[in-house]
Each structure stands twice: as structure tokens, then as C-alpha cells.
mmCIF file of C-alpha atoms in Angstrom:
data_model
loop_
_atom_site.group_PDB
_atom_site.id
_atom_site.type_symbol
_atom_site.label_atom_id
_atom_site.label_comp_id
_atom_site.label_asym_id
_atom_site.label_seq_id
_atom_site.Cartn_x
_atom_site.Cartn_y
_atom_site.Cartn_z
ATOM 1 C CA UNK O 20 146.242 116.183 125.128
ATOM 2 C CA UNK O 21 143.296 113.838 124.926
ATOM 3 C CA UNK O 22 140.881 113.641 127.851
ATOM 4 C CA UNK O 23 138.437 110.480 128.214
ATOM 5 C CA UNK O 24 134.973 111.496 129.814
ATOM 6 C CA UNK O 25 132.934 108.534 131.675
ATOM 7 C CA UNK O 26 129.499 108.294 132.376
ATOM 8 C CA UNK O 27 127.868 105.404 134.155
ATOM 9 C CA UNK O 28 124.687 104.196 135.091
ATOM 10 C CA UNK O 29 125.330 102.666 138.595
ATOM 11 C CA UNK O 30 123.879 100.143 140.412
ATOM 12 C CA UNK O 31 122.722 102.149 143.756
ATOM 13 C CA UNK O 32 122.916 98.911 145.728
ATOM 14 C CA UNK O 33 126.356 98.284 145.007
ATOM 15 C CA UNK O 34 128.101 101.862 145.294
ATOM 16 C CA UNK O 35 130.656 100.336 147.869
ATOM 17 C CA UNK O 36 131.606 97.928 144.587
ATOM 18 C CA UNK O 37 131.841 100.385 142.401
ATOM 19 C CA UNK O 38 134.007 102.389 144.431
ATOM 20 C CA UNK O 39 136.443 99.989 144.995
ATOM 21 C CA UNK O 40 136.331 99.210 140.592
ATOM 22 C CA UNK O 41 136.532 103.216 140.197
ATOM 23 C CA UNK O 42 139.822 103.037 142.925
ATOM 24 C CA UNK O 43 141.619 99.807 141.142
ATOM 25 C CA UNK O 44 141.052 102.106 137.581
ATOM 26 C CA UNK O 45 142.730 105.564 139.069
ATOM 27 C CA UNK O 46 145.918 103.585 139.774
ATOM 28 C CA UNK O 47 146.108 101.524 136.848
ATOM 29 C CA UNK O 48 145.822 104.680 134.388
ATOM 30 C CA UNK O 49 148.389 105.921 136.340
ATOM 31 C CA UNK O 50 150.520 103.059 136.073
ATOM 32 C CA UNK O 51 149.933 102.986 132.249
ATOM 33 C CA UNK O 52 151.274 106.624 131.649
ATOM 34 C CA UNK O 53 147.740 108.321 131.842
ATOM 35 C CA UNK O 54 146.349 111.058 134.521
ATOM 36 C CA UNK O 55 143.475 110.122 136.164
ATOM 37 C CA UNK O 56 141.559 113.170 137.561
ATOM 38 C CA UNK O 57 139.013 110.779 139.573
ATOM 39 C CA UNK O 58 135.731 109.594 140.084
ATOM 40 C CA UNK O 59 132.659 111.838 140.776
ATOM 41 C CA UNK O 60 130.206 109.353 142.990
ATOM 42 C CA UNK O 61 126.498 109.941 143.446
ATOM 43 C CA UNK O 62 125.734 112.235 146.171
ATOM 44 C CA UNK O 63 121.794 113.823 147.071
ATOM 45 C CA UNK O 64 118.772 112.601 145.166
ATOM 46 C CA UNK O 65 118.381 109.454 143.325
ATOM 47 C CA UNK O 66 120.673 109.764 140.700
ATOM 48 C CA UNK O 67 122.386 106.974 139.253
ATOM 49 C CA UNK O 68 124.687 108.246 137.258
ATOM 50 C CA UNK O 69 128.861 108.628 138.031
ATOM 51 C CA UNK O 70 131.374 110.424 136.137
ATOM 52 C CA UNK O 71 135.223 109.391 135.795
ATOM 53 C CA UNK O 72 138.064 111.331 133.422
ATOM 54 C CA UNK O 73 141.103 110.618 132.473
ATOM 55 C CA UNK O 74 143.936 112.262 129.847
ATOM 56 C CA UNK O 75 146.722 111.208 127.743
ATOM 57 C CA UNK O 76 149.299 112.956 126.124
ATOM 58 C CA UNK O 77 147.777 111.986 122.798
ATOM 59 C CA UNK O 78 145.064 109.602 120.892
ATOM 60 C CA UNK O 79 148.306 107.793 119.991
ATOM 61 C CA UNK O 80 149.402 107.395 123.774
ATOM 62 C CA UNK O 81 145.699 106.294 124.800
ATOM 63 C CA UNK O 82 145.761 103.450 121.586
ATOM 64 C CA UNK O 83 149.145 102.773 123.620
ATOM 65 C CA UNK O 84 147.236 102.489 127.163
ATOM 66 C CA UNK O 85 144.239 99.949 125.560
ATOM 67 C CA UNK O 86 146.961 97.854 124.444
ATOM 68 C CA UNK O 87 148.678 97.445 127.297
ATOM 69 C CA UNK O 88 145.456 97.338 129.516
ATOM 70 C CA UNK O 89 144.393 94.184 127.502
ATOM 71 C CA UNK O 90 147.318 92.152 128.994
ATOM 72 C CA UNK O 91 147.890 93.609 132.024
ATOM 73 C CA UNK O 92 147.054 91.414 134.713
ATOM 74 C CA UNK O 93 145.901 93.882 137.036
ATOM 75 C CA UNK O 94 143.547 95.199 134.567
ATOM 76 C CA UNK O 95 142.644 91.614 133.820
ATOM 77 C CA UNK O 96 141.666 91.441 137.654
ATOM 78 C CA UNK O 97 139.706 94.992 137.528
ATOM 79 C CA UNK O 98 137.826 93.510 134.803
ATOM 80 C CA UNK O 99 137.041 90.187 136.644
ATOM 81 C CA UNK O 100 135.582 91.980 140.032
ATOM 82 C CA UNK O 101 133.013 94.161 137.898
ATOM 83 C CA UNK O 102 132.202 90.970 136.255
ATOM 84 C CA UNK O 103 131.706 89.493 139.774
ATOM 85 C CA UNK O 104 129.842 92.439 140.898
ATOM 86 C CA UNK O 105 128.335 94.151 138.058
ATOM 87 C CA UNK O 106 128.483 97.519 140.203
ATOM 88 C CA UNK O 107 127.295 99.268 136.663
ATOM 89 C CA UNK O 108 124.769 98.695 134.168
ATOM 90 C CA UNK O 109 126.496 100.644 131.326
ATOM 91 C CA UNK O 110 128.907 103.673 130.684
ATOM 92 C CA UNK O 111 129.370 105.991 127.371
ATOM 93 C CA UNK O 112 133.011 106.956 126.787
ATOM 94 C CA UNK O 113 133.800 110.703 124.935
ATOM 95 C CA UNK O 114 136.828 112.321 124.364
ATOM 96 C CA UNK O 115 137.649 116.035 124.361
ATOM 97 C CA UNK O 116 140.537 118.196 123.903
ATOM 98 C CA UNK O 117 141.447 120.913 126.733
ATOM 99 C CA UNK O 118 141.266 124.274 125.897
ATOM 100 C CA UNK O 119 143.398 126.321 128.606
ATOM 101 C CA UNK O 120 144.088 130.038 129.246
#
């Protein structure tokens, strides 16, 4: 297994955007065979950072995912509201491995 780690830098003004983008992303790795384990939103204090993760069965099956994100249309439209909104400045993608009892 092969969990993706998010970090973003979000704009505070447009949490209610970003929101909805981190929504349309939890169903559409779903749809495309991953597990999304949700978005963690800025809560207290001026932080401006949230954190999404995700896993796939394999590097191999997230390769698979990217692929079939770049012609999805739904992705396509995911893509075009941050573009509309720009609800983030930036994010940093890491993978890990689990390690389990």
C-alpha cells in the first residue's frame, strides 16, 4: 500500500472554495480505485495550511489513477474550478508506506 500525504497553503478567504475542490477530489479517488481518508481543514489560529491523504494498493495502481485522472472529465472539471478560484497557493505531495500492528 502506498499512501499520498497533502499539504496546502490555503487561501483563508476562500476556505468555502476549497472545500468544495477538497469534496469533488474525495469522490473522484474513490471513483478511480483509490481510498481517500479526507481532508483536515484549518481550525483555531491563523494557520493556513490543510492536509488531505489518500492510498492505493500500489505505486503501480496510483501511476494507474494519474492516468486516468488526466482524461477524466470530472477531474478535468475539478481542475477547472481551482483554476477559477485559486482556493490554494501551493501543495507538496509525499508518499509513505503504512506500517500496521
Amino acid at each position: 500500500m502506498i499512501t499520498c500525504f497533502l499539504r496546502y497553503e490555503v487561501d483563508l478567504d476562500k476556505l468555502k472554495d476549497f472545500e468544495e475542490y477538497g469534496r469533488m477530489w474525495i469522490r473522484l479517488v474513490n471513483k478511480l480505485g483509490g481510498t481517500h481518508h479526507g481532508y483536515l481543514m484549518p481550525s483555531e489560529g491563523a494557520s493556513d495550511v490543510a492536509l488531505a491523504s489518500f492510498s492505493f494498493p500500489s505505486m503501480a495502481a496510483y501511476e494507474q489513477y494519474r492516468k486516468a485522472a488526466a482524461t477524466d472529465a470530472e477531474c478535468q472539471a475539478a481542475m477547472a474550478f481551482y483554476e477559477r478560484t485559486r482556493c490554494f497557493r501551493r501543495y507538496d505531495r509525499s508518499f509513505f508506506r503504512p506500517v500496521f500492528e
